[in-house]
PDB file of C-alpha atoms in Angstrom:
ATOM      1  CA  MET A   1     -97.801  33.385 -10.386  1.00 41.00           C
ATOM      2  CA  THR A   2     -98.634  36.557 -12.264  1.00 41.00           C
ATOM      3  CA  SER A   3     -98.505  38.822  -9.204  1.00 40.00           C
ATOM      4  CA  GLY A   4     -95.170  37.318  -8.162  1.00 43.00           C
ATOM      5  CA  LEU A   5     -93.666  37.894 -11.581  1.00 46.00           C
ATOM      6  CA  SER A   6     -95.017  41.460 -11.639  1.00 51.00           C
ATOM      7  CA  SER A   7     -93.477  42.353  -8.284  1.00 55.00           C
ATOM      8  CA  ILE A   8     -90.141  40.903  -9.380  1.00 58.00           C
ATOM      9  CA  ASP A   9     -90.295  42.861 -12.640  1.00 72.00           C
ATOM     10  CA  ILE A  10     -90.936  46.040 -10.631  1.00 78.00           C
ATOM     11  CA  GLU A  11     -87.943  45.254  -8.427  1.00 76.00           C
ATOM     12  CA  LEU A  12     -85.804  44.750 -11.529  1.00 77.00           C
ATOM     13  CA  ALA A  13     -86.967  48.099 -12.949  1.00 82.00           C
ATOM     14  CA  LEU A  14     -86.150  49.826  -9.662  1.00 84.00           C
ATOM     15  CA  ALA A  15     -82.704  48.213  -9.647  1.00 83.00           C
ATOM     16  CA  VAL A  16     -82.045  49.468 -13.197  1.00 86.00           C
ATOM     17  CA  ILE A  17     -83.085  53.004 -12.237  1.00 90.00           C
ATOM     18  CA  ALA A  18     -81.027  52.900  -9.025  1.00 90.00           C
ATOM     19  CA  MET A  19     -77.878  51.737 -10.828  1.00 89.00           C
ATOM     20  CA  THR A  20     -78.340  54.388 -13.507  1.00 92.00           C
ATOM     21  CA  VAL A  21     -78.633  57.142 -10.872  1.00 94.00           C
ATOM     22  CA  LEU A  22     -75.629  55.796  -8.938  1.00 94.00           C
ATOM     23  CA  THR A  23     -73.568  55.712 -12.146  1.00 94.00           C
ATOM     24  CA  LEU A  24     -74.384  59.371 -12.828  1.00 94.00           C
ATOM     25  CA  LEU A  25     -73.590  60.316  -9.230  1.00 96.00           C
ATOM     26  CA  ALA A  26     -70.284  58.426  -9.484  1.00 93.00           C
ATOM     27  CA  TYR A  27     -69.462  60.403 -12.618  1.00 93.00           C
ATOM     28  CA  ARG A  28     -70.224  63.641 -10.806  1.00 94.00           C
ATOM     29  CA  LEU A  29     -68.069  62.604  -7.841  1.00 93.00           C
ATOM     30  CA  GLY A  30     -65.158  61.731 -10.129  1.00 90.00           C
ATOM     31  CA  HIS A  31     -65.589  65.033 -11.944  1.00 89.00           C
ATOM     32  CA  LEU A  32     -65.447  67.011  -8.679  1.00 89.00           C
ATOM     33  CA  TRP A  33     -62.628  65.030  -7.063  1.00 87.00           C
ATOM     34  CA  LYS A  34     -59.462  66.925  -7.940  1.00 82.00           C
ATOM     35  CA  LEU A  35     -56.076  66.259  -6.379  1.00 80.00           C
ATOM     36  CA  LYS A  36     -53.190  68.694  -6.070  1.00 79.00           C
ATOM     37  CA  SER A  37     -50.553  66.106  -6.938  1.00 81.00           C
ATOM     38  CA  GLN A  38     -50.558  64.917 -10.552  1.00 80.00           C
ATOM     39  CA  ARG A  39     -48.717  61.769  -9.495  1.00 83.00           C
ATOM     40  CA  LEU A  40     -51.445  60.904  -6.972  1.00 84.00           C
ATOM     41  CA  GLU A  41     -54.085  61.804  -9.534  1.00 82.00           C
ATOM     42  CA  ASN A  42     -52.562  59.354 -12.044  1.00 82.00           C
ATOM     43  CA  LEU A  43     -52.416  56.656  -9.355  1.00 85.00           C
ATOM     44  CA  VAL A  44     -56.085  57.100  -8.427  1.00 85.00           C
ATOM     45  CA  LEU A  45     -57.044  56.999 -12.105  1.00 84.00           C
ATOM     46  CA  ALA A  46     -55.024  53.819 -12.701  1.00 87.00           C
ATOM     47  CA  VAL A  47     -56.597  52.109  -9.667  1.00 89.00           C
ATOM     48  CA  SER A  48     -60.061  53.209 -10.780  1.00 87.00           C
ATOM     49  CA  VAL A  49     -59.576  51.868 -14.310  1.00 85.00           C
ATOM     50  CA  GLY A  50     -58.132  48.608 -12.990  1.00 87.00           C
ATOM     51  CA  LEU A  51     -61.025  48.127 -10.556  1.00 85.00           C
ATOM     52  CA  ALA A  52     -63.625  48.838 -13.237  1.00 83.00           C
ATOM     53  CA  PHE A  53     -62.250  46.229 -15.623  1.00 82.00           C
ATOM     54  CA  LEU A  54     -61.550  43.700 -12.872  1.00 83.00           C
ATOM     55  CA  LEU A  55     -65.225  43.881 -11.898  1.00 79.00           C
ATOM     56  CA  ALA A  56     -66.263  43.623 -15.551  1.00 76.00           C
ATOM     57  CA  TRP A  57     -64.101  40.620 -16.412  1.00 75.00           C
ATOM     58  CA  SER A  58     -64.187  38.639 -13.176  1.00 73.00           C
ATOM     59  CA  TYR A  59     -67.289  39.415 -11.131  1.00 76.00           C
ATOM     60  CA  PHE A  60     -70.014  40.649 -13.466  1.00 76.00           C
ATOM     61  CA  GLY A  61     -73.037  38.354 -13.102  1.00 80.00           C
ATOM     62  CA  ARG A  62     -71.222  35.797 -10.929  1.00 85.00           C
ATOM     63  CA  LEU A  63     -73.099  33.777  -8.337  1.00 88.00           C
ATOM     64  CA  VAL A  64     -70.855  34.916  -5.491  1.00 87.00           C
ATOM     65  CA  TRP A  65     -72.968  38.083  -5.230  1.00 88.00           C
ATOM     66  CA  ALA A  66     -76.101  36.056  -4.375  1.00 90.00           C
ATOM     67  CA  GLU A  67     -74.516  34.966  -1.098  1.00 86.00           C
ATOM     68  CA  ALA A  68     -74.636  38.575   0.114  1.00 84.00           C
ATOM     69  CA  ILE A  69     -77.563  39.915  -1.948  1.00 86.00           C
ATOM     70  CA  THR A  70     -80.474  37.470  -1.759  1.00 83.00           C
ATOM     71  CA  SER A  71     -82.793  39.567  -3.919  1.00 83.00           C
ATOM     72  CA  SER A  72     -84.011  38.038  -7.178  1.00 80.00           C
ATOM     73  CA  SER A  73     -82.532  41.137  -8.829  1.00 81.00           C
ATOM     74  CA  ALA A  74     -79.047  40.450  -7.465  1.00 85.00           C
ATOM     75  CA  LEU A  75     -77.919  40.527 -11.104  1.00 84.00           C
ATOM     76  CA  TYR A  76     -78.535  44.269 -10.993  1.00 82.00           C
ATOM     77  CA  TRP A  77     -77.929  45.186  -7.357  1.00 85.00           C
ATOM     78  CA  SER A  78     -74.451  43.673  -7.692  1.00 85.00           C
ATOM     79  CA  ASN A  79     -73.782  45.386 -11.014  1.00 85.00           C
ATOM     80  CA  VAL A  80     -71.205  47.851  -9.699  1.00 86.00           C
ATOM     81  CA  THR A  81     -69.146  47.879 -12.903  1.00 89.00           C
ATOM     82  CA  PRO A  82     -71.001  50.889 -14.425  1.00 91.00           C
ATOM     83  CA  ILE A  83     -70.567  52.792 -11.145  1.00 91.00           C
ATOM     84  CA  ALA A  84     -66.814  52.237 -11.284  1.00 90.00           C
ATOM     85  CA  LEU A  85     -66.767  53.216 -14.969  1.00 91.00           C
ATOM     86  CA  GLY A  86     -68.818  56.339 -14.245  1.00 92.00           C
ATOM     87  CA  PHE A  87     -66.402  57.438 -11.527  1.00 92.00           C
ATOM     88  CA  THR A  88     -63.437  56.757 -13.821  1.00 91.00           C
ATOM     89  CA  SER A  89     -64.946  58.773 -16.665  1.00 92.00           C
ATOM     90  CA  GLY A  90     -65.442  61.687 -14.259  1.00 90.00           C
ATOM     91  CA  LEU A  91     -61.776  61.530 -13.270  1.00 89.00           C
ATOM     92  CA  VAL A  92     -60.629  61.404 -16.877  1.00 88.00           C
ATOM     93  CA  GLY A  93     -62.432  64.667 -17.624  1.00 85.00           C
ATOM     94  CA  HIS A  94     -59.868  66.690 -15.663  1.00 85.00           C
ATOM     95  CA  THR A  95     -56.807  64.441 -15.268  1.00 83.00           C
ATOM     96  CA  ARG A  96     -53.586  66.150 -16.216  1.00 79.00           C
ATOM     97  CA  GLY A  97     -52.095  62.870 -17.394  1.00 75.00           C
ATOM     98  CA  LEU A  98     -54.116  63.076 -20.636  1.00 78.00           C
ATOM     99  CA  ARG A  99     -54.099  65.763 -23.296  1.00 83.00           C
ATOM    100  CA  ARG A 100     -57.022  68.145 -23.019  1.00 84.00           C
ATOM    101  CA  ALA A 101     -58.196  67.294 -26.553  1.00 87.00           C
ATOM    102  CA  VAL A 102     -58.274  63.555 -25.768  1.00 88.00           C
ATOM    103  CA  ARG A 103     -60.201  63.760 -22.490  1.00 88.00           C
ATOM    104  CA  PRO A 104     -63.729  64.197 -23.964  1.00 90.00           C
ATOM    105  CA  PHE A 105     -63.238  61.188 -26.247  1.00 91.00           C
ATOM    106  CA  VAL A 106     -62.019  58.922 -23.409  1.00 89.00           C
ATOM    107  CA  THR A 107     -64.794  60.165 -21.124  1.00 90.00           C
ATOM    108  CA  ALA A 108     -67.413  59.417 -23.777  1.00 92.00           C
ATOM    109  CA  CYS A 109     -66.038  55.911 -24.376  1.00 91.00           C
ATOM    110  CA  LEU A 110     -66.084  55.073 -20.665  1.00 89.00           C
ATOM    111  CA  MET A 111     -69.637  56.393 -20.243  1.00 91.00           C
ATOM    112  CA  ILE A 112     -70.803  54.373 -23.245  1.00 92.00           C
ATOM    113  CA  LEU A 113     -69.280  51.302 -21.590  1.00 89.00           C
ATOM    114  CA  ALA A 114     -71.029  52.198 -18.336  1.00 90.00           C
ATOM    115  CA  VAL A 115     -74.395  52.524 -20.085  1.00 89.00           C
ATOM    116  CA  GLY A 116     -73.716  49.220 -21.826  1.00 88.00           C
ATOM    117  CA  TYR A 117     -73.164  47.431 -18.528  1.00 86.00           C
ATOM    118  CA  VAL A 118     -76.330  48.959 -17.069  1.00 87.00           C
ATOM    119  CA  ALA A 119     -78.360  47.782 -20.060  1.00 87.00           C
ATOM    120  CA  THR A 120     -76.669  44.438 -20.749  1.00 84.00           C
ATOM    121  CA  PRO A 121     -78.763  42.113 -18.523  1.00 83.00           C
ATOM    122  CA  ILE A 122     -82.078  43.287 -19.989  1.00 84.00           C
ATOM    123  CA  ALA A 123     -80.767  44.141 -23.454  1.00 87.00           C
ATOM    124  CA  ARG A 124     -79.347  40.687 -24.235  1.00 88.00           C
ATOM    125  CA  PRO A 125     -82.744  38.901 -24.274  1.00 91.00           C
ATOM    126  CA  VAL A 126     -84.122  41.691 -26.481  1.00 89.00           C
ATOM    127  CA  LEU A 127     -81.224  41.862 -28.928  1.00 91.00           C
ATOM    128  CA  PHE A 128     -80.579  38.099 -28.956  1.00 93.00           C
ATOM    129  CA  PRO A 129     -84.004  36.527 -28.223  1.00 92.00           C
ATOM    130  CA  LEU A 130     -84.118  32.863 -27.304  1.00 92.00           C
ATOM    131  CA  THR A 131     -87.103  31.174 -28.959  1.00 91.00           C
ATOM    132  CA  LEU A 132     -87.924  27.871 -27.276  1.00 93.00           C
ATOM    133  CA  ASP A 133     -90.469  25.116 -27.765  1.00 87.00           C
ATOM    134  CA  PRO A 134     -93.383  25.663 -25.321  1.00 88.00           C
ATOM    135  CA  SER A 135     -93.621  21.873 -25.016  1.00 88.00           C
ATOM    136  CA  PRO A 136     -90.093  20.760 -24.090  1.00 83.00           C
ATOM    137  CA  LYS A 137     -88.999  17.143 -24.162  1.00 92.00           C
ATOM    138  CA  TRP A 138     -88.387  15.192 -20.964  1.00 95.00           C
ATOM    139  CA  LYS A 139     -86.290  12.064 -20.771  1.00 95.00           C
ATOM    140  CA  ASN A 140     -86.281   9.963 -17.593  1.00 94.00           C
ATOM    141  CA  GLY A 141     -87.234  12.966 -15.481  1.00 95.00           C
ATOM    142  CA  ILE A 142     -84.702  15.300 -17.121  1.00 97.00           C
ATOM    143  CA  CYS A 143     -85.788  18.352 -19.108  1.00 97.00           C
ATOM    144  CA  LEU A 144     -83.840  18.366 -22.374  1.00 97.00           C
ATOM    145  CA  GLN A 145     -82.726  21.694 -23.750  1.00 96.00           C
ATOM    146  CA  SER A 146     -84.443  22.693 -26.986  1.00 94.00           C
ATOM    147  CA  HIS A 147     -81.709  25.152 -27.967  1.00 94.00           C
ATOM    148  CA  SER A 148     -77.935  25.062 -27.677  1.00 92.00           C
ATOM    149  CA  ALA A 149     -78.088  28.086 -25.352  1.00 93.00           C
ATOM    150  CA  SER A 150     -80.972  26.918 -23.114  1.00 95.00           C
ATOM    151  CA  CYS A 151     -79.144  24.502 -20.802  1.00 95.00           C
ATOM    152  CA  ALA A 152     -79.652  26.789 -17.778  1.00 96.00           C
ATOM    153  CA  PRO A 153     -83.466  27.098 -17.935  1.00 96.00           C
ATOM    154  CA  ALA A 154     -83.758  23.393 -18.810  1.00 97.00           C
ATOM    155  CA  ALA A 155     -81.621  22.380 -15.813  1.00 97.00           C
ATOM    156  CA  ALA A 156     -83.676  24.763 -13.637  1.00 97.00           C
ATOM    157  CA  ALA A 157     -86.901  23.083 -14.798  1.00 97.00           C
ATOM    158  CA  THR A 158     -85.456  19.704 -13.780  1.00 98.00           C
ATOM    159  CA  LEU A 159     -84.440  20.984 -10.342  1.00 98.00           C
ATOM    160  CA  LEU A 160     -87.879  22.485  -9.743  1.00 97.00           C
ATOM    161  CA  LYS A 161     -89.609  19.250 -10.736  1.00 97.00           C
ATOM    162  CA  LEU A 162     -87.412  17.304  -8.322  1.00 97.00           C
ATOM    163  CA  ASN A 163     -88.740  19.674  -5.650  1.00 96.00           C
ATOM    164  CA  GLY A 164     -92.345  19.096  -6.665  1.00 95.00           C
ATOM    165  CA  VAL A 165     -92.798  22.199  -8.844  1.00 96.00           C
ATOM    166  CA  GLU A 166     -93.895  21.945 -12.467  1.00 94.00           C
ATOM    167  CA  SER A 167     -92.451  24.580 -14.774  1.00 94.00           C
ATOM    168  CA  ARG A 168     -91.414  25.017 -18.387  1.00 94.00           C
ATOM    169  CA  GLU A 169     -88.109  25.714 -20.056  1.00 96.00           C
ATOM    170  CA  ASP A 170     -89.434  28.728 -22.003  1.00 95.00           C
ATOM    171  CA  VAL A 171     -90.986  30.311 -18.879  1.00 94.00           C
ATOM    172  CA  LEU A 172     -87.740  29.889 -16.974  1.00 95.00           C
ATOM    173  CA  ALA A 173     -85.719  31.283 -19.882  1.00 95.00           C
ATOM    174  CA  ASP A 174     -87.711  34.521 -19.614  1.00 93.00           C
ATOM    175  CA  ALA A 175     -87.255  34.642 -15.837  1.00 93.00           C
ATOM    176  CA  CYS A 176     -83.515  33.894 -16.178  1.00 94.00           C
ATOM    177  CA  LEU A 177     -83.072  36.698 -18.757  1.00 92.00           C
ATOM    178  CA  SER A 178     -81.612  34.080 -21.086  1.00 94.00           C
ATOM    179  CA  SER A 179     -80.617  34.819 -24.668  1.00 93.00           C
ATOM    180  CA  THR A 180     -78.903  33.035 -27.530  1.00 93.00           C
ATOM    181  CA  LEU A 181     -75.655  34.123 -25.828  1.00 90.00           C
ATOM    182  CA  GLY A 182     -76.538  31.998 -22.793  1.00 91.00           C
ATOM    183  CA  THR A 183     -77.532  32.727 -19.201  1.00 93.00           C
ATOM    184  CA  ALA A 184     -75.560  34.572 -16.537  1.00 90.00           C
ATOM    185  CA  PRO A 185     -75.180  32.653 -13.238  1.00 93.00           C
ATOM    186  CA  LEU A 186     -77.127  35.402 -11.445  1.00 93.00           C
ATOM    187  CA  GLY A 187     -79.734  35.185 -14.203  1.00 92.00           C
ATOM    188  CA  LEU A 188     -80.164  31.489 -13.374  1.00 95.00           C
ATOM    189  CA  TYR A 189     -80.498  32.452  -9.711  1.00 95.00           C
ATOM    190  CA  ARG A 190     -83.144  35.018 -10.631  1.00 93.00           C
ATOM    191  CA  GLY A 191     -85.162  32.522 -12.656  1.00 94.00           C
ATOM    192  CA  LEU A 192     -85.143  29.866  -9.952  1.00 96.00           C
ATOM    193  CA  LYS A 193     -85.973  32.370  -7.217  1.00 94.00           C
ATOM    194  CA  THR A 194     -88.831  33.817  -9.277  1.00 91.00           C
ATOM    195  CA  VAL A 195     -90.612  30.463  -9.482  1.00 94.00           C
ATOM    196  CA  ALA A 196     -89.447  28.909  -6.215  1.00 94.00           C
ATOM    197  CA  ASN A 197     -90.754  31.796  -4.084  1.00 91.00           C
ATOM    198  CA  GLU A 198     -94.258  31.142  -5.380  1.00 92.00           C
ATOM    199  CA  HIS A 199     -94.105  27.599  -4.005  1.00 94.00           C
ATOM    200  CA  GLY A 200     -92.601  28.204  -0.595  1.00 94.00           C
ATOM    201  CA  LEU A 201     -89.086  27.236  -1.651  1.00 96.00           C
ATOM    202  CA  GLN A 202     -85.916  29.104  -0.774  1.00 95.00           C
ATOM    203  CA  THR A 203     -83.173  29.541  -3.376  1.00 96.00           C
ATOM    204  CA  CYS A 204     -79.692  29.091  -1.890  1.00 96.00           C
ATOM    205  CA  VAL A 205     -76.111  29.126  -3.121  1.00 96.00           C
ATOM    206  CA  ALA A 206     -74.447  25.748  -2.591  1.00 96.00           C
ATOM    207  CA  ALA A 207     -70.953  25.154  -1.261  1.00 95.00           C
ATOM    208  CA  LYS A 208     -68.049  25.188  -3.692  1.00 94.00           C
ATOM    209  CA  ASP A 209     -66.835  21.734  -2.571  1.00 94.00           C
ATOM    210  CA  PRO A 210     -69.072  18.860  -3.757  1.00 94.00           C
ATOM    211  CA  THR A 211     -68.244  16.940  -0.567  1.00 92.00           C
ATOM    212  CA  ASP A 212     -70.242  19.535   1.372  1.00 95.00           C
ATOM    213  CA  TRP A 213     -73.286  19.006  -0.843  1.00 95.00           C
ATOM    214  CA  LEU A 214     -73.952  15.618   0.708  1.00 90.00           C
ATOM    215  CA  GLN A 215     -73.237  16.636   4.288  1.00 90.00           C
ATOM    216  CA  ALA A 216     -75.256  19.879   4.146  1.00 93.00           C
ATOM    217  CA  GLY A 217     -78.267  18.510   2.270  1.00 94.00           C
ATOM    218  CA  GLN A 218     -77.587  20.608  -0.825  1.00 97.00           C
ATOM    219  CA  LEU A 219     -78.678  17.976  -3.335  1.00 96.00           C
ATOM    220  CA  PRO A 220     -80.147  18.017  -5.875  1.00 97.00           C
ATOM    221  CA  ASN A 221     -78.747  21.235  -7.265  1.00 97.00           C
ATOM    222  CA  VAL A 222     -77.952  22.953 -10.537  1.00 98.00           C
ATOM    223  CA  ALA A 223     -74.223  23.394 -11.077  1.00 97.00           C
ATOM    224  CA  LEU A 224     -72.214  25.368 -13.583  1.00 95.00           C
ATOM    225  CA  VAL A 225     -69.569  23.336 -15.356  1.00 94.00           C
ATOM    226  CA  SER A 226     -66.996  24.032 -18.040  1.00 88.00           C
ATOM    227  CA  PHE A 227     -65.533  21.828 -20.727  1.00 72.00           C
ATOM    228  CA  GLU A 228     -62.104  22.534 -22.157  1.00 58.00           C
ATOM    229  CA  ALA A 229     -62.259  22.922 -25.898  1.00 41.00           C
ATOM    230  CA  PHE A 230     -60.339  20.626 -28.178  1.00 35.00           C
ATOM    231  CA  PRO A 231     -57.199  22.198 -29.707  1.00 36.00           C
ATOM    232  CA  GLY A 232     -58.203  24.469 -32.548  1.00 38.00           C
ATOM    233  CA  GLN A 233     -61.911  24.243 -31.777  1.00 34.00           C
ATOM    234  CA  PRO A 234     -63.500  27.730 -31.770  1.00 35.00           C
ATOM    235  CA  ILE A 235     -65.687  28.678 -28.822  1.00 37.00           C
ATOM    236  CA  GLY A 236     -68.421  31.181 -29.623  1.00 39.00           C
ATOM    237  CA  ASN A 237     -69.806  33.878 -27.331  1.00 39.00           C
ATOM    238  CA  ARG A 238     -66.896  33.644 -24.888  1.00 38.00           C
ATOM    239  CA  PHE A 239     -65.841  36.967 -23.386  1.00 35.00           C
ATOM    240  CA  LEU A 240     -62.160  37.644 -24.158  1.00 29.00           C
ATOM    241  CA  GLY A 241     -61.908  34.358 -26.041  1.00 31.00           C
ATOM    242  CA  SER A 242     -62.050  31.907 -23.153  1.00 34.00           C
ATOM    243  CA  ARG A 243     -60.975  28.375 -23.974  1.00 33.00           C
ATOM    244  CA  TYR A 244     -63.840  26.987 -21.908  1.00 39.00           C
ATOM    245  CA  SER A 245     -67.394  26.293 -22.964  1.00 50.00           C
ATOM    246  CA  GLY A 246     -69.943  26.858 -20.187  1.00 83.00           C
ATOM    247  CA  HIS A 247     -72.796  24.476 -19.410  1.00 94.00           C
ATOM    248  CA  VAL A 248     -75.354  23.925 -16.653  1.00 96.00           C
ATOM    249  CA  ILE A 249     -76.316  20.518 -15.270  1.00 97.00           C
ATOM    250  CA  THR A 250     -78.520  19.147 -12.511  1.00 98.00           C
ATOM    251  CA  VAL A 251     -76.624  17.096  -9.928  1.00 98.00           C
ATOM    252  CA  LEU A 252     -79.109  14.483  -8.729  1.00 97.00           C
ATOM    253  CA  GLY A 253     -77.089  12.641  -6.102  1.00 95.00           C
ATOM    254  CA  LYS A 254     -74.331  10.108  -5.624  1.00 93.00           C
ATOM    255  CA  THR A 255     -74.306   6.343  -5.985  1.00 92.00           C
ATOM    256  CA  ASP A 256     -72.986   3.898  -3.384  1.00 88.00           C
ATOM    257  CA  GLY A 257     -70.100   3.324  -5.782  1.00 90.00           C
ATOM    258  CA  GLY A 258     -69.059   6.957  -5.542  1.00 90.00           C
ATOM    259  CA  ARG A 259     -70.268   8.151  -8.952  1.00 96.00           C
ATOM    260  CA  TRP A 260     -72.314  11.320  -9.339  1.00 97.00           C
ATOM    261  CA  LEU A 261     -75.726  11.062 -10.982  1.00 97.00           C
ATOM    262  CA  ILE A 262     -76.093  13.898 -13.465  1.00 97.00           C
ATOM    263  CA  GLY A 263     -79.101  15.303 -15.274  1.00 97.00           C
ATOM    264  CA  ASP A 264     -77.503  16.738 -18.386  1.00 96.00           C
ATOM    265  CA  PRO A 265     -80.041  18.803 -20.383  1.00 96.00           C
ATOM    266  CA  ALA A 266     -78.094  17.962 -23.531  1.00 94.00           C
ATOM    267  CA  VAL A 267     -78.385  14.161 -23.271  1.00 95.00           C
ATOM    268  CA  GLY A 268     -80.409  13.122 -20.206  1.00 96.00           C
ATOM    269  CA  ARG A 269     -79.304  10.992 -17.231  1.00 96.00           C
ATOM    270  CA  ILE A 270     -75.618  10.136 -17.069  1.00 96.00           C
ATOM    271  CA  SER A 271     -73.016   9.567 -14.371  1.00 96.00           C
ATOM    272  CA  TRP A 272     -69.604  11.079 -13.726  1.00 96.00           C
ATOM    273  CA  SER A 273     -66.754   9.957 -11.557  1.00 96.00           C
ATOM    274  CA  ASP A 274     -65.831  12.185  -8.644  1.00 95.00           C
ATOM    275  CA  ASP A 275     -62.706  13.270 -10.522  1.00 94.00           C
ATOM    276  CA  GLU A 276     -64.724  14.209 -13.622  1.00 94.00           C
ATOM    277  CA  LEU A 277     -67.112  16.345 -11.602  1.00 95.00           C
ATOM    278  CA  ARG A 278     -64.347  18.128  -9.722  1.00 94.00           C
ATOM    279  CA  ARG A 279     -62.468  18.878 -12.939  1.00 92.00           C
ATOM    280  CA  ARG A 280     -65.543  20.363 -14.584  1.00 93.00           C
ATOM    281  CA  ILE A 281     -67.442  22.310 -11.933  1.00 93.00           C
ATOM    282  CA  THR A 282     -66.780  26.038 -11.649  1.00 91.00           C
ATOM    283  CA  GLY A 283     -67.657  26.179  -7.947  1.00 91.00           C
ATOM    284  CA  GLU A 284     -71.071  27.778  -8.598  1.00 94.00           C
ATOM    285  CA  ALA A 285     -74.215  25.810  -7.755  1.00 97.00           C
ATOM    286  CA  ILE A 286     -77.771  26.507  -6.557  1.00 97.00           C
ATOM    287  CA  TYR A 287     -80.147  24.342  -4.547  1.00 97.00           C
ATOM    288  CA  LEU A 288     -83.684  24.726  -3.203  1.00 97.00           C
ATOM    289  CA  LYS A 289     -85.014  24.098   0.279  1.00 94.00           C
ATOM    290  CA  ARG A 290     -88.277  24.526   2.165  1.00 86.00           C
TER     291      ARG A 290
END
């Protein structure tokens, strides 16, 4: 597996370099793009700012990108937020809608944000390292998470074992770029693809509707779910203070009685009603196939 991991690490490094170069080019393009009309200039700037933050808040690291970019480094190849921020910072440098004295400060802030988004996927595991037990606990075929933030690599280990591949939670946490802040959906995709490719397995994005999982042979899978917090209960590490707490489970199948069999890395094997599953899933799930 060493050669496979090395090639994937090289691809990740290339993706980081490519996104850095594209961000700088976007800045240069924004700096050179000057419009005669101040009104049109303000409109372009507003659209650019809105697009940058829409990408940052709604699409950064989401699994939807893996449907178009099947690379294990989709987390980076889809990371267009710094490119949008770079272009915006270039525009700000000469926009007439801002005072000349303020422009350098705004430009610097936007470029710092851009650099932050370029570095975030690889910086999080370094700044917030996730230390896991090299000998994780298994309960009835379910890998139990050894840390409150390791549900994703634990669920991935369960899914791999169900497909005949032995792996460990700590190894998958490294491959998923996990940290104490959790795991991005595209990070989970990266971790599964890293290991699955070595065993002749293909990593695929499952349908958003659980009904299609049965019909399309997309079980078992790992699914992202959310639990609404109790009133007044604080949720840590949630961007913009979301009232939902994210979690990753392994969906094992469905009983004749219509209940879903769940491998929850927090507790082990449980079952949910169809209504419970549909209320909790985010619409993002991954399965493996030969």
